[in-house]
Tab-separated table of C-alpha atoms and ligand atoms in Angstrom:
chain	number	residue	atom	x	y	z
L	17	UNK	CA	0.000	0.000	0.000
L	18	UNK	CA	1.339	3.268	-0.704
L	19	UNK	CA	1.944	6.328	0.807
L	20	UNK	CA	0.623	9.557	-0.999
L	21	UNK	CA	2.024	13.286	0.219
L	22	UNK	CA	0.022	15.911	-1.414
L	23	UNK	CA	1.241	19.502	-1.186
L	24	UNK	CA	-1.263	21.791	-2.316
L	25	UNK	CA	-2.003	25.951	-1.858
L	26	UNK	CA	-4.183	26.973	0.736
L	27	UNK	CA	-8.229	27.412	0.666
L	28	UNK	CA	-9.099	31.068	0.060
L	29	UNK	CA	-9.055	33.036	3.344
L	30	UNK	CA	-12.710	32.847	3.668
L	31	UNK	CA	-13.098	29.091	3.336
L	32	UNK	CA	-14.509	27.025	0.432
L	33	UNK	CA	-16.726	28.485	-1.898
L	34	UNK	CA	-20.148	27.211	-1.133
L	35	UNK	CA	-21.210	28.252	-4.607
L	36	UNK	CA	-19.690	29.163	-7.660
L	37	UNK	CA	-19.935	31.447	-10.186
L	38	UNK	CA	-21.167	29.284	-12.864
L	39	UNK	CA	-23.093	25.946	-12.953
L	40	UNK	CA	-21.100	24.259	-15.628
L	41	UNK	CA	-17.830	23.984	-18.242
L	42	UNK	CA	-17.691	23.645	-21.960
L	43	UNK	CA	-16.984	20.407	-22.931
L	44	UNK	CA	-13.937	19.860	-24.454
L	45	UNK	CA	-12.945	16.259	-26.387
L	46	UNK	CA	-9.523	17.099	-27.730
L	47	UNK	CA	-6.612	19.143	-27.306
L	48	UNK	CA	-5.549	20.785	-30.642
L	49	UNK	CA	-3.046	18.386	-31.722
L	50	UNK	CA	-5.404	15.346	-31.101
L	51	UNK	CA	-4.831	14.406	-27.806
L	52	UNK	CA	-6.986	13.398	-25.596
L	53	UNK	CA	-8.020	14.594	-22.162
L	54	UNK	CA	-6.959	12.800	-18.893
L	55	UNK	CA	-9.230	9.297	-19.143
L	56	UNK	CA	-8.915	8.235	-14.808
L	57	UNK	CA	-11.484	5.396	-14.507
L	58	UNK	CA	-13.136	7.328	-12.231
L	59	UNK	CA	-13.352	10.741	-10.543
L	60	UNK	CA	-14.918	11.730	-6.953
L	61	UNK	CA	-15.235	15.499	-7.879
L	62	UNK	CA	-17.712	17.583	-9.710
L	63	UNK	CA	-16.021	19.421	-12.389
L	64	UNK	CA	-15.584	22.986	-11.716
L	65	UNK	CA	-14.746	22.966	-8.332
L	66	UNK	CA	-11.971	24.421	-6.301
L	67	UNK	CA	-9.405	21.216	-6.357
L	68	UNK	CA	-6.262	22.538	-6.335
L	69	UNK	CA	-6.253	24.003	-2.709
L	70	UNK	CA	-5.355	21.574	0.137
L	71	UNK	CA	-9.500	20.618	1.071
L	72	UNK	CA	-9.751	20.003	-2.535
L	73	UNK	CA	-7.614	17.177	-2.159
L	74	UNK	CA	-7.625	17.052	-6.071
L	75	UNK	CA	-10.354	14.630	-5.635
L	76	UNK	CA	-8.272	12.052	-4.706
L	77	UNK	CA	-9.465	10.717	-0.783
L	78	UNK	CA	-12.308	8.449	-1.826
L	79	UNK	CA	-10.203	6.635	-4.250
L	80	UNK	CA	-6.807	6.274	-2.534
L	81	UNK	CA	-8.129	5.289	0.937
L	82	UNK	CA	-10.972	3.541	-0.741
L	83	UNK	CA	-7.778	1.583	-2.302
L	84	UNK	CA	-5.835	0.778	0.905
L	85	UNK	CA	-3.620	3.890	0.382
L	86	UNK	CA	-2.854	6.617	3.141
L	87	UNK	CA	-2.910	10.313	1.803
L	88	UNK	CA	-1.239	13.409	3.294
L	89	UNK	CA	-2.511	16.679	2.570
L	90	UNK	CA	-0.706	19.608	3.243
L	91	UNK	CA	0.612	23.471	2.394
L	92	UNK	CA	2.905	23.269	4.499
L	93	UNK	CA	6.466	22.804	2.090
L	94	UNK	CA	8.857	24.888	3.483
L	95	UNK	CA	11.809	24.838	5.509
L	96	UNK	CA	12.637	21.965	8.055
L	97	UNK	CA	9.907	22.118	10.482
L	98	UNK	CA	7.419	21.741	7.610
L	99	UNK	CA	5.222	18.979	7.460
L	100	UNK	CA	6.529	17.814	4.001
L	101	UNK	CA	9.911	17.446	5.541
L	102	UNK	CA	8.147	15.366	8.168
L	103	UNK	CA	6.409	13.142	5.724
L	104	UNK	CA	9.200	12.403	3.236
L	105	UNK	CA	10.851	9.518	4.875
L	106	UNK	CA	8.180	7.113	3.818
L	107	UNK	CA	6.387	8.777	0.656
L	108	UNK	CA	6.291	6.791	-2.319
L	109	UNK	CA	5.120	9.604	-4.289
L	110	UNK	CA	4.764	13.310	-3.755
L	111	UNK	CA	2.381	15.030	-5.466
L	112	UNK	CA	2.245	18.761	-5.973
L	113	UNK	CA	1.494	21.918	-8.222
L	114	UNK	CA	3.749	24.183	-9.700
L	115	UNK	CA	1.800	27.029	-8.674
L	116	UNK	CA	2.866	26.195	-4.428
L	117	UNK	CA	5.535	24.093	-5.796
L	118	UNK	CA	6.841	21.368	-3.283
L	119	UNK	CA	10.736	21.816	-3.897
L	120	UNK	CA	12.056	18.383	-3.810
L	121	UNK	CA	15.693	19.046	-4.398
L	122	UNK	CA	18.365	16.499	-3.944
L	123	UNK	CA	18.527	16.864	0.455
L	124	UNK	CA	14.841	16.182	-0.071
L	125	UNK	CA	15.368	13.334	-2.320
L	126	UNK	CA	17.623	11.680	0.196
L	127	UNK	CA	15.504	11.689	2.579
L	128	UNK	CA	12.819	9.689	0.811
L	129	UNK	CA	14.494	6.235	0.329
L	130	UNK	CA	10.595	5.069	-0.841
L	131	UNK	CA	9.983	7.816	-3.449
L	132	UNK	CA	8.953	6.165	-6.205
L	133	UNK	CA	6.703	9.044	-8.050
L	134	UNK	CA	7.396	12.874	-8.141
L	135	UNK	CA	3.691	13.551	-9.704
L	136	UNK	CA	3.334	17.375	-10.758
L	137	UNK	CA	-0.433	17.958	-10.812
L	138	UNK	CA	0.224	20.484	-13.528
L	139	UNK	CA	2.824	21.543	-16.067
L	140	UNK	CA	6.327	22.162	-15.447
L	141	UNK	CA	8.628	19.507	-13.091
L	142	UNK	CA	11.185	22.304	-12.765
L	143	UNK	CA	10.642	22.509	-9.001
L	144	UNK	CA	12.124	18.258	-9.049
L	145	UNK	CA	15.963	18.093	-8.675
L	146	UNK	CA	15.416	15.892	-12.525
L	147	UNK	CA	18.984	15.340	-12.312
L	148	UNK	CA	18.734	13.769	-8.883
L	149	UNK	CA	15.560	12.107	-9.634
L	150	UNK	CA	17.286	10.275	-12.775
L	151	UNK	CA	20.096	8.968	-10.645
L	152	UNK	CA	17.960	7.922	-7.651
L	153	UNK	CA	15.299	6.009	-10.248
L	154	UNK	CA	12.628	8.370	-9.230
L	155	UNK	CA	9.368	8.461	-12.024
L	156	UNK	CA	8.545	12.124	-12.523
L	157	UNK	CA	5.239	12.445	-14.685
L	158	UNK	CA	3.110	15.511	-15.176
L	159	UNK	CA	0.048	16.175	-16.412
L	160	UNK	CA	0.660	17.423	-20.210
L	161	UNK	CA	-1.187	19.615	-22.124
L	162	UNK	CA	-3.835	19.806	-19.103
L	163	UNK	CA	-3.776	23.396	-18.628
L	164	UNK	CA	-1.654	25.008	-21.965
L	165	UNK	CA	-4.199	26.515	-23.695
L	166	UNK	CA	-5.179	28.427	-19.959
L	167	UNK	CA	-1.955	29.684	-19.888
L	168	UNK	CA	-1.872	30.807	-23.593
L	169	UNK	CA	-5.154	32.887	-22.886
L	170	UNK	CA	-3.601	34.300	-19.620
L	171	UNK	CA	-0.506	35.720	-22.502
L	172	UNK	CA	-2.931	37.106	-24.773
L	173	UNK	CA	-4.486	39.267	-21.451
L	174	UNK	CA	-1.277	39.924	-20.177
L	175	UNK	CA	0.196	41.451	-23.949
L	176	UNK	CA	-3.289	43.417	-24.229
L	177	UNK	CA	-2.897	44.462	-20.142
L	178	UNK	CA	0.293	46.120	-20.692
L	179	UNK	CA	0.434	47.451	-24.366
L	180	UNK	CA	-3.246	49.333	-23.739
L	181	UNK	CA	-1.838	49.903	-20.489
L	182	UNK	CA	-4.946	47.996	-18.623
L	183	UNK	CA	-4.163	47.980	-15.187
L	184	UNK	CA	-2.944	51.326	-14.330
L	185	UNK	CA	-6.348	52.878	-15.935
L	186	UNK	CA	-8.393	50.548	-14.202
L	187	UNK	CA	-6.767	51.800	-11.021
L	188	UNK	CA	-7.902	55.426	-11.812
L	189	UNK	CA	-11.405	54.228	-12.050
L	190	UNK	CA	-11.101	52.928	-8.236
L	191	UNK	CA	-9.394	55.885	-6.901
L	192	UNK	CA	-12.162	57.953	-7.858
L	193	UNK	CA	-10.551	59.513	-11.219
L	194	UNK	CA	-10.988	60.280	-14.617
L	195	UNK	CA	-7.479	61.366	-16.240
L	196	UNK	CA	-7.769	59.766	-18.839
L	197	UNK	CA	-4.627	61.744	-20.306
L	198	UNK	CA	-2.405	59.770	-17.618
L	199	UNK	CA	-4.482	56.657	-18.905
L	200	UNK	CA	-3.243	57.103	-22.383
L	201	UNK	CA	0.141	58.460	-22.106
L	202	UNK	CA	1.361	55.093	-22.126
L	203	UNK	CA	-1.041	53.196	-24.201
L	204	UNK	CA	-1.167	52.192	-27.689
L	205	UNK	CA	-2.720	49.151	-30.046
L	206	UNK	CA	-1.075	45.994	-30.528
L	207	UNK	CA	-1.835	46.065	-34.477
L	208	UNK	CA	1.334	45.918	-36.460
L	209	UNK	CA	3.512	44.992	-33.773
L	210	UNK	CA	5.823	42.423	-34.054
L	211	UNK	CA	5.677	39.801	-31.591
L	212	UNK	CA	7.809	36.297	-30.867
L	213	UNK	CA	7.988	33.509	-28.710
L	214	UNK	CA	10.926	31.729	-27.136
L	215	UNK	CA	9.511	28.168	-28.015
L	216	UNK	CA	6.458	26.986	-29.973
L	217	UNK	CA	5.443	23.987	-27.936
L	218	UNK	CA	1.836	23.987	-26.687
L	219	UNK	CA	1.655	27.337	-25.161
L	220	UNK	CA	3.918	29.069	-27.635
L	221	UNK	CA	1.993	28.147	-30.807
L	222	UNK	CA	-1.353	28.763	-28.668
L	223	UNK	CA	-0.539	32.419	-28.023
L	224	UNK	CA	1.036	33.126	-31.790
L	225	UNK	CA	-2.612	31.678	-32.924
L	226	UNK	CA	-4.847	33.470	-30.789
L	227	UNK	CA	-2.636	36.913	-31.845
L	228	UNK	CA	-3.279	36.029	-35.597
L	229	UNK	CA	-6.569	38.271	-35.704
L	230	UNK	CA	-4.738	41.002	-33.757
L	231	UNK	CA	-2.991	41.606	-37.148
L	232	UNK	CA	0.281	41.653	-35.372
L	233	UNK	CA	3.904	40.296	-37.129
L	234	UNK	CA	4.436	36.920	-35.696
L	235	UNK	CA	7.561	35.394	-34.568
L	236	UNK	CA	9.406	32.128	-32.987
L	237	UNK	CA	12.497	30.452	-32.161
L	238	UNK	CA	12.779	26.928	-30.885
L	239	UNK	CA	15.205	24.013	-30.750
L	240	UNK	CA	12.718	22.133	-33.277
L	241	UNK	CA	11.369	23.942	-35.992
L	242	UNK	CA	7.311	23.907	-36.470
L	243	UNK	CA	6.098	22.139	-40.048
L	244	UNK	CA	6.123	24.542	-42.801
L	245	UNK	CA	2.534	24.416	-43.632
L	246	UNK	CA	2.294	25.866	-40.033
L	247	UNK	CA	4.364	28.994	-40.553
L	248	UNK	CA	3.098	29.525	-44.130
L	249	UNK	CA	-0.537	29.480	-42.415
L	250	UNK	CA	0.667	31.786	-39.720
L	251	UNK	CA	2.956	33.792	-41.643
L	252	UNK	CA	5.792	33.241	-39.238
L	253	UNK	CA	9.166	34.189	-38.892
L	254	UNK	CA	11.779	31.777	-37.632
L	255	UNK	CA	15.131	32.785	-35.427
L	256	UNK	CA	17.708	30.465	-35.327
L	257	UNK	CA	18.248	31.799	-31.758
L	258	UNK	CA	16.158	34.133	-29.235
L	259	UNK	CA	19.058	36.521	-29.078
L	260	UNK	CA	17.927	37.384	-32.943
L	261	UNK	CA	14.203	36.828	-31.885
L	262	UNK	CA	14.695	39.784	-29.031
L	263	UNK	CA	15.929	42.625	-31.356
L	264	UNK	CA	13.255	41.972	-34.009
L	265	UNK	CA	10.240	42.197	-31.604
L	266	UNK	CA	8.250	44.832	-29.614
L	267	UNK	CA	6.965	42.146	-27.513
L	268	UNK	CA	8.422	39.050	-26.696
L	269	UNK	CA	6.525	36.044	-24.393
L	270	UNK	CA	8.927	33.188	-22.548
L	271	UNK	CA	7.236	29.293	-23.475
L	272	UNK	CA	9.860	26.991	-22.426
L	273	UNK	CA	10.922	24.915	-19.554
L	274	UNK	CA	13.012	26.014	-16.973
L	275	UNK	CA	16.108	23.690	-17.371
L	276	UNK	CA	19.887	24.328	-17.305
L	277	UNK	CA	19.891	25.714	-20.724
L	278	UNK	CA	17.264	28.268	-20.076
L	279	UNK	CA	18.074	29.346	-16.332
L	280	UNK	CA	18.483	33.212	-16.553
L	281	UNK	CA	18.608	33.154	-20.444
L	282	UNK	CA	16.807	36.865	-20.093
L	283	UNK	CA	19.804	38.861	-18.080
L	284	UNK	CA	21.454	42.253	-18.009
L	285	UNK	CA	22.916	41.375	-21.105
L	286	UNK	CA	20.596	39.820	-23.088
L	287	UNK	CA	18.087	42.584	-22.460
L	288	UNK	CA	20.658	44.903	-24.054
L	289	UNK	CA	19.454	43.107	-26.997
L	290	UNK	CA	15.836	44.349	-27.088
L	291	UNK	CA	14.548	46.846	-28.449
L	292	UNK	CA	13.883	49.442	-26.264
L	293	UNK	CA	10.239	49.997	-24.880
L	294	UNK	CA	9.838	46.351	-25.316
L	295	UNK	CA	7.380	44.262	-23.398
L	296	UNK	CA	7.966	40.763	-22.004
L	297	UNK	CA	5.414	38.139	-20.688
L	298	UNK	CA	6.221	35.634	-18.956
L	299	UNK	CA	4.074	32.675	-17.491
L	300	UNK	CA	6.382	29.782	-18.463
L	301	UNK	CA	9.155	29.874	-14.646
L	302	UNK	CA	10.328	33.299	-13.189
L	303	UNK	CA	13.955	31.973	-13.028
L	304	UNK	CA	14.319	32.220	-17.088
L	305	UNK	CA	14.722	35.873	-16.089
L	306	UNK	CA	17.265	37.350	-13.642
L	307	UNK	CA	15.339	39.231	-10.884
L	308	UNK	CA	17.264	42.227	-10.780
L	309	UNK	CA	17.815	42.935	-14.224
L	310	UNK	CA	14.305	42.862	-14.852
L	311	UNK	CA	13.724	45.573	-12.581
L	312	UNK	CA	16.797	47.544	-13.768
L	313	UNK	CA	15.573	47.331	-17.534
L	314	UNK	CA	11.477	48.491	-16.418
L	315	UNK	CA	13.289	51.093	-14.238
L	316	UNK	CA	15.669	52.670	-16.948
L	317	UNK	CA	12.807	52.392	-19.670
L	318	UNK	CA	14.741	49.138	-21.708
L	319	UNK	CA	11.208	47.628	-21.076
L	320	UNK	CA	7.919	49.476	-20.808
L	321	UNK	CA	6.863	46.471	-19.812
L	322	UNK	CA	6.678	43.147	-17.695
L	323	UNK	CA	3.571	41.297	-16.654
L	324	UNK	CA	3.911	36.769	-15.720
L	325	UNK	CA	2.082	35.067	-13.133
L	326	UNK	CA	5.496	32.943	-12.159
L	327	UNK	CA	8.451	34.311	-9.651
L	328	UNK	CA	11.333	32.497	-7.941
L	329	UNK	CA	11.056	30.957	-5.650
L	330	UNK	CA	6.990	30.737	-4.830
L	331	UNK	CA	5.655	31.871	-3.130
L	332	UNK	CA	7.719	34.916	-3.507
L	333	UNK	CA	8.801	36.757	0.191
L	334	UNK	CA	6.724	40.076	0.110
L	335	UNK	CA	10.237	41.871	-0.154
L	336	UNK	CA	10.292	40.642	-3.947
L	337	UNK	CA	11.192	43.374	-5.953
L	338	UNK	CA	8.636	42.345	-9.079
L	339	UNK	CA	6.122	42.903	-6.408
L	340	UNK	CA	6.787	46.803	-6.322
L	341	UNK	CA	8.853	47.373	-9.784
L	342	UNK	CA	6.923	50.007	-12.105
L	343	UNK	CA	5.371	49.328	-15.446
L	344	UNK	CA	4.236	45.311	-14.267
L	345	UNK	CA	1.071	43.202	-14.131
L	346	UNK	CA	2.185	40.847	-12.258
L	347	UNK	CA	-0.422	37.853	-10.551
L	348	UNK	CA	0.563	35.314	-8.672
L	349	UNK	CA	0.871	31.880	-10.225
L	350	UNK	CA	-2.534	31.488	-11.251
L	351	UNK	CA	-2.765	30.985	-14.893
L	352	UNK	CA	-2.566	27.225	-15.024
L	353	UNK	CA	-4.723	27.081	-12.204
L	354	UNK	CA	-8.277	27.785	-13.296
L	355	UNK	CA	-11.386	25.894	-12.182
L	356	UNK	CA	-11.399	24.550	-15.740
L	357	UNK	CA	-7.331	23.805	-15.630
L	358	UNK	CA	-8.048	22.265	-12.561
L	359	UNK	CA	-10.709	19.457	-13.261
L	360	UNK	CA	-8.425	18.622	-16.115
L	361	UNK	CA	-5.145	18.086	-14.006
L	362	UNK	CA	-6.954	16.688	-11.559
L	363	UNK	CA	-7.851	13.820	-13.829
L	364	UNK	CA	-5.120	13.753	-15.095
L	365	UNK	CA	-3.210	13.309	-11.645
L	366	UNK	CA	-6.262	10.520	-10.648
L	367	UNK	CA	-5.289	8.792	-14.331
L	368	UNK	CA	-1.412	8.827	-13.410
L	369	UNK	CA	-1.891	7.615	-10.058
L	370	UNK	CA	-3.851	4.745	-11.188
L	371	UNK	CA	-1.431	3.662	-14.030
L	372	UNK	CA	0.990	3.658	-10.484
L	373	UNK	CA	-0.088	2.359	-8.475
L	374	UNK	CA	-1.897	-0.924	-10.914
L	375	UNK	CA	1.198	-1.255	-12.069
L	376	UNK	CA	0.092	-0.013	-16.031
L	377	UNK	CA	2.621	2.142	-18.184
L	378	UNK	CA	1.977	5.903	-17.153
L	379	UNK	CA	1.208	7.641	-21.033
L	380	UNK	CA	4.171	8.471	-22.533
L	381	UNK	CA	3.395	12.122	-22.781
L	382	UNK	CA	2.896	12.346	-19.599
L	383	UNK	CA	6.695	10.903	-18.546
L	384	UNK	CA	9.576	13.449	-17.894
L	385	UNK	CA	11.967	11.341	-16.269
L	386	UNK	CA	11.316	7.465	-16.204
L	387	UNK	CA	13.910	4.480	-15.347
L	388	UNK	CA	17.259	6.848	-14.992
L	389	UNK	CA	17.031	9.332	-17.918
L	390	UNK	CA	14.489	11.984	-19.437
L	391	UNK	CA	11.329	10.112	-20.764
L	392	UNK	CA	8.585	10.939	-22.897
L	393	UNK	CA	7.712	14.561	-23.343
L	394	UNK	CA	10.557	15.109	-20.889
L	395	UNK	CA	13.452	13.959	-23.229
L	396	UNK	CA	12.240	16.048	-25.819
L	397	UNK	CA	11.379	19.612	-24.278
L	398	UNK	CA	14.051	19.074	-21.121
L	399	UNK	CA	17.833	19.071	-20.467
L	400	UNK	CA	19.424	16.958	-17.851
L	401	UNK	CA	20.774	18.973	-14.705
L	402	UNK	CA	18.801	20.884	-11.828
L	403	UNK	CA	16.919	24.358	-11.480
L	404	UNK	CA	15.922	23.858	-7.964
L	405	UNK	CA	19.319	26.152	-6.830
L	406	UNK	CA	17.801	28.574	-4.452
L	407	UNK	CA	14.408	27.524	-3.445
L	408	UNK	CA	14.534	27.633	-0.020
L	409	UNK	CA	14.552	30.831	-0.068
L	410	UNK	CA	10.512	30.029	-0.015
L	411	UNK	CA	10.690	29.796	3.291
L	412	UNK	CA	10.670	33.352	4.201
L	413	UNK	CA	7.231	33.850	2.535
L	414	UNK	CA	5.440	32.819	6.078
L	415	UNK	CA	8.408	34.058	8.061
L	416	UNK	CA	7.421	37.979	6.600
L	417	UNK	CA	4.097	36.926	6.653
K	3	NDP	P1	5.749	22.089	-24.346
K	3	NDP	O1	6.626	20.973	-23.907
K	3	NDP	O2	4.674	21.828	-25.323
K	3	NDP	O3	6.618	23.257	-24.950
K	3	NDP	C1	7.851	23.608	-24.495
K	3	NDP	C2	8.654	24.060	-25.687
K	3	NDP	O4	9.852	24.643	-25.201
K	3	NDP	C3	9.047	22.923	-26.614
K	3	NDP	O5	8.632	23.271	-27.922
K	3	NDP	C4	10.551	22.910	-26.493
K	3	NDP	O6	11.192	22.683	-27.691
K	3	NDP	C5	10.852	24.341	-26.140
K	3	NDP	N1	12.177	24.524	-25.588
K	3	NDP	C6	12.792	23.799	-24.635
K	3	NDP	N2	14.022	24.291	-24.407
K	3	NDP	C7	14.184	25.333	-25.266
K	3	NDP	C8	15.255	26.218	-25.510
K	3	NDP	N3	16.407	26.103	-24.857
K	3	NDP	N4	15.055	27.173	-26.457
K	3	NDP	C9	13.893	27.273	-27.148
K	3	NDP	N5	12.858	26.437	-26.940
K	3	NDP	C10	13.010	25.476	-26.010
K	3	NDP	O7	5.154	22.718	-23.001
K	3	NDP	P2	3.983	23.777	-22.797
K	3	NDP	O8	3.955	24.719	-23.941
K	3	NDP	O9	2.736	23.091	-22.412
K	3	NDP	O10	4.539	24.509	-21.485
K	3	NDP	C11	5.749	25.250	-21.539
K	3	NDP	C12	6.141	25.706	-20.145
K	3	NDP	O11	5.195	26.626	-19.662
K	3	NDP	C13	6.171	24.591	-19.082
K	3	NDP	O12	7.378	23.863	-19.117
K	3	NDP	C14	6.010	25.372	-17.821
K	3	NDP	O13	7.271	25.812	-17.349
K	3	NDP	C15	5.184	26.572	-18.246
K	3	NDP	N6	3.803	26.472	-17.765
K	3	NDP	C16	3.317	27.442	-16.931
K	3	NDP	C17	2.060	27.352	-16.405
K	3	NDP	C18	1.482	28.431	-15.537
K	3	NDP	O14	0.498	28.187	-14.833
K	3	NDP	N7	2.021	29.625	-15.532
K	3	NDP	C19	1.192	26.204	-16.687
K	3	NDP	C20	1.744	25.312	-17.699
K	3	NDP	C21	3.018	25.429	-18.156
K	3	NDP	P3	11.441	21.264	-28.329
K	3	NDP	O15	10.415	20.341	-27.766
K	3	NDP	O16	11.243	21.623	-29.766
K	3	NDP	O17	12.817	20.895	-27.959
């Protein structure tokens, strides 16, 4: 029998919703692409609820105790007193969302001789030591394509939020004001502008679709190029690298991983290469940015803009500069997390968990790291090695708190 720890974020401060504000979701069959959604054999939750925080329990009590199987449920992920530290030593799999991301570096590792399964209920198994994971014969497996296309609407708000220069006017509505002339001194339309995407994968070729009808110049780079009937249909440009991609864009939205390759690949120098009064979105991992020279750049006028929903570490300490730094629309990490992201990946996680723990082959796609080495989806969109560097610095959230 196994032993589940589940690290999720907390309920909202006034408890679970005891409605919500709509009855049902669109049905969806397919992905784009043609895969299909998460097929569990079951699932104990009515879509649309609020999974993801910890009495959620992504659905999951009924069916692992149900089962034999003990499940943990907890926020608490930080530092040594936490109860995730407590739990490790006899975890076979740890289960957790990027969004409140349980940090299992290679200290943590060690101290889960069981670990069998790092499960991310989500996209993105950046906050999983993979290189430590590979040589300890840990499975990690997230749910793919489960909450993409939520993220690539979240980039099409965030362009729109900071090019018409959203935010800032809505805040003149609440304090009372009309100027609109401090409204519009920093607004203009996204038509004509040319816009990119450091990688095309499921996000990246969302967003440059849904911008098609803004009339805007389209753009990509990637380590695998897209099929040419794609770019003919989209019109789009290719860069061999995203140093060329920067210079020839006015905005420019981060899609990839966080892996060794693309820790910090936007830096004080790199943003040299910009154009200046660029905007950057980024929803794919705060650390593909350096922290200060974001600021720097937004401060000196390199960027007009910078709006993401994901920081480093999370959750970020309240003394995080993005949370102050002008000319930002920042969030926190919520755009993989809506109620319709979350009946998906919580499907997803039940479908995973039952491959597990009935000993069936988890879906390919779903595999980032399976016997020793990068698996699946993993082996194509990953590089070995380990972002994690750092992350304890989460701790300090609840300490400032
Ligand atoms: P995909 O795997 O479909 O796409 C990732 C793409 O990144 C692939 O096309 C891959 O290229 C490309 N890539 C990898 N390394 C590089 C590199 N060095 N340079 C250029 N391109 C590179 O994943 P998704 O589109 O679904 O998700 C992308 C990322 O977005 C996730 O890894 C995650 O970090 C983040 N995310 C954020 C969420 C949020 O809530 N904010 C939710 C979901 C995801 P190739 O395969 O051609 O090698």
């Amino acid at each position: 029998m196994a032993k589940v720890v589940c690290v999720l974020y907390d309920d909202p401060i006034d408890g679970m919703p005891k409605s919500y504000a709509r009855d049902d979701l669109p049905r969806i069959d397919h992905y784009p692409g043609g895969q299909t959604l998460p097929t569990p054999k079951g699932i104990d939750f009515a879509p649309g609820a609020l999974l993801g925080s910890v009495s959620g329990e992504l659905g999951l009590r009924k069916y692992l105790e149900s089962n034999g199987h003990t499940l943990v449920v907890t926020s608490s992920k930080d530092g040594p007193d936490s109860v995730l530290e407590r739990e490790l030593h006899d975890a076979d799999v740890v289960i957790s969302q990027p969004f409140w991301p349980a940090y299992l570096t290679a200290e943590r590792i060690a101290k889960a001789p069981k670990l069998k399964l790092a499960l991310t209920a989500g996209i993105g198994s950046d906050h999983v030591d993979l290189q430590a994971a590979m040589e300890k014969g840990v499975t990690v497996a997230e749910v793919t394509y489960c909450n993409s296309i939520s993220v690539a609407e979240h980039v099409v708000m965030m362009i729109l939020g900071l090019v018409r220069n959203y935010l800032p006017s809505h805040d003149w509505v609440r304090k009372g004001g009309w100027n609109i002339a401090d409204c519009v001194a920093r607004s203009y339309d996204v038509e004509g502008m040319h816009v990119g995407t450091v990688a095309a994968g499921r996000i990246g070729l969302a967003v440059l679709r849904r911008l098609k009808p803004f009339d805007m110049h389209l753009h990509y780079t990637d380590r695998h190029r897209l099929p040419a009937e794609v770019e003919a249909e989209l019109n789009l440009t290719w860069h061999p690298t995203r140093e060329e991609l920067y210079g020839a864009c006015d905005v420019v939205t981060l899609n990839c991983p966080l892996h060794p390759e693309t820790e910090h690949m936007v830096n004080a120098e790199t943003l040299k290469l910009f154009k200046r009064g660029a905007y950057l979105v980024n929803t794919a991992r705060g650390k593909l940015c350096d922290r200060d020279a974001i600021v720097q750049a937004l401060e000196n006028g390199q960027l007009a803009g910078y709006a993401g929903d994901v920081w480093f570490p999370q959750p970020a300490p309240q003394d995080h500069p993005w949370r102050s730094m002008p000319h930002q629309g920042m969030t926190p990490h919520i755009s993989g997390t809506s109620l319709s992201a979350q009946t998906r990946y919580a499907a997803g996680t039940r479908e995973i968990l039952e491959c597990f723990l009935e000993g069936r082959p988890i879906r390919d796609e779903y595999l980032i790291v399976d016997g020793g080495k990068l698996a699946g989806v993993g082996a194509h969109s990953y590089s070995a090695g380990n972002a994690t560097g750092g992350s304890e610095e989460a701790a300090r959230f609840r300490k400032a708190g």
